[in-house]
Amino acid sequence: MLLLVFKVQLGMAPVYLMSLLKPKPASCYVLRNQDNLLQVSSTKYKTFGDRAFLKAGPTLWYNLPLSIKSHTNIETFKSELKTHLFRLAFCN
């Protein structure tokens, strides 16, 4: 799912996926880095709605470190993502 969100960010995903993820509107209160911000949609149902791409994609994207999100090369992104996920699974 994170690879799809990455492709949406680069404009390489199918149009129907790109239409699901919307950039977060600019705020006058800039407290953090505003790069790669996506709107997290609210869902009606916890069981299915929270697992939908519309909600889960941006939620997972926010949990990634900025060093991984800032890549522009797919192969580098996949390598860094894999390393990050293995560290989360086996080093904790």
XYZ file of C-alpha atoms in Angstrom:
92
model
C 0.000 0.000 0.000
C 2.862 2.371 0.766
C 4.305 1.825 -2.700
C 0.955 2.874 -4.194
C 0.908 6.018 -2.062
C 4.473 6.742 -3.179
C 3.435 6.364 -6.823
C 0.489 8.696 -6.241
C 2.893 11.284 -4.817
C 5.047 11.042 -7.956
C 2.065 11.021 -10.334
C 2.818 7.490 -11.542
C -0.295 5.774 -10.177
C -3.540 5.122 -12.030
C -5.936 8.067 -12.166
C -8.544 6.398 -9.952
C -5.998 6.060 -7.131
C -4.713 9.583 -7.596
C -8.267 10.873 -7.260
C -8.652 9.162 -3.876
C -5.716 10.845 -2.158
C -5.956 14.593 -1.768
C -3.175 16.898 -0.570
C -3.779 18.554 2.753
C -4.797 22.214 2.411
C -2.092 24.711 3.297
C -2.293 26.094 6.793
C -1.098 29.408 8.130
C 0.207 27.528 11.177
C 3.280 25.719 9.939
C 4.466 23.675 12.898
C 6.101 20.835 10.974
C 7.491 20.131 7.569
C 4.575 20.468 5.144
C 6.035 18.138 2.488
C 4.059 15.096 1.401
C 0.993 15.843 3.520
C -2.207 14.018 2.608
C -5.710 14.367 3.963
C -6.763 11.474 6.162
C -10.434 10.902 5.461
C -12.822 9.965 8.200
C -14.714 6.725 7.810
C -18.097 5.603 8.997
C -17.199 2.021 9.865
C -14.132 0.962 11.831
C -13.934 -2.573 10.486
C -13.870 -1.908 6.750
C -13.534 1.842 6.403
C -10.240 2.146 8.258
C -8.676 -0.488 6.005
C -9.682 1.270 2.799
C -6.946 2.882 0.692
C -8.556 6.271 1.238
C -7.887 6.080 4.991
C -5.104 3.511 5.453
C -2.805 4.908 2.757
C -2.308 8.380 4.275
C -2.244 6.929 7.801
C 0.587 4.548 6.935
C 2.346 7.308 4.992
C 2.424 9.562 8.072
C 4.085 6.823 10.114
C 7.081 6.658 7.766
C 10.212 8.646 8.548
C 10.770 11.699 6.351
C 14.040 10.218 5.089
C 12.063 7.443 3.369
C 9.200 9.637 2.128
C 11.555 12.117 0.494
C 12.986 9.676 -2.077
C 12.126 10.196 -5.745
C 13.489 6.892 -7.061
C 11.194 3.847 -6.734
C 14.008 1.339 -6.251
C 15.596 3.406 -3.481
C 12.211 3.910 -1.827
C 11.446 0.174 -1.891
C 14.867 -0.693 -0.469
C 14.601 1.858 2.348
C 11.014 0.847 3.085
C 11.938 -2.831 3.287
C 14.827 -2.073 5.648
C 12.574 0.107 7.816
C 9.819 -2.528 8.026
C 12.300 -5.302 8.867
C 13.755 -3.164 11.645
C 10.276 -2.572 13.052
C 9.445 -6.274 12.933
C 12.657 -7.763 14.259
C 14.455 -5.139 16.322
C 11.648 -4.255 18.721
